[in-house]
Amino acid sequence: MLKTALQIQISNNCTTNSVQTLPKNLLFIEQFEQKVKQTIKRFSMFKPDDKILVAVSGGKDSTAVLYTLKKFGYKFEAVTVDAHIGCYTEQNLKNIRKHCQNLGIILHEIPFRKVFGASLCFIKDTLSQKGFNLKSCTVCGVLRRYILNKKAREIGATKLVTGHNLDDESQAFFMNLMKNKLDLCARSGPVNGMSKHKNLVQRVKPLYLTREEDIVKYSKMMQFPVYYGKCPCSVEGFRNSIKDGLNNVEEKFPKAKENIINYFLNIRDKLQKNYALNKAPDECIHCGEPCSSEICRACKILVDFKIMAEAPEILA
Ligand code: SF4
Ligand SMILES: [Zn+2]
């Protein structure tokens, strides 16, 4: 059963919090949940007849999304992709199973080994041996998105929910800006997948306006089963530089990340007109997934780089 904010506060209070902090924490939980609710409403993320699938990793973001959506009364299923990153993903998997069980949510588990016949590390190492020095996060992100979109279609989902937060999104905006990838900026936002393609399930981000530090605080207050350590494969040099830079800027200019996102939202329509609406997505010649070139990035990794002979199929 879902706990109310007051119940959480009372149980927290027994261990660490003083009586004085109780109203403040209660207010924080309520404000957090209201913000998520308002974000969903502001960007019209769901229609009444949507079939919703939530992508979960077991981390703080996706567990918070699961809980809040459940609390708001949405009906949905969850999916997690296991990239087999040792104890890290084993722990996350345990946590997410527990969380879904507590909330009564159906969880689909899709292991890399079942789909691609190999773990993330094996794929990454094989690529390196062949002279393709892609970062783990790049390979992981591309293959995960590929699996999630296919799975969403397979179960007839019309919306795929992800746990991206304000920090992720302000970093992504800056990264695309610095690489002069305005077309990618145009395609991002709280509701992705604006390019209409029959095979592309629209992605939505209920935590789009929520700060990472608030999600950590909420997750700890709510006592969600979450491992707060870092993924051992996380060596995203460029993103980390941007992340550190934005955090430093915020020490002097509070709300800089909110301002970046607000600026992006103000120019998004123009960007979409200029960069993305002109080009309908094509289909990958190997797997038929939507993509902006002849071959999608997943097939580029798996087929072109000879990790697999053919495009993979998701196994039931
Ligand atoms: S940090 Fe990178 S490698 Fe690790 S799970 Fe996330 S995307 Fe994958
Ligand atoms: Zn493909």
GROMACS .gro file of C-alpha atoms and ligand atoms in nm, residues 146 284 286-287 296 299, ligand 2:
model
    7
  146TYR     CA    1   1.652   0.022  -2.901
  284CYS     CA    2   1.676   0.120  -4.054
  286HIS     CA    3   1.847  -0.390  -4.101
  287CYS     CA    4   1.583  -0.382  -3.828
  296CYS     CA    5   2.016   0.286  -3.690
  299CYS     CA    6   2.255  -0.193  -3.583
  318ZN      ZN    7   1.855  -0.105  -3.701
   0.00000   0.00000   0.00000
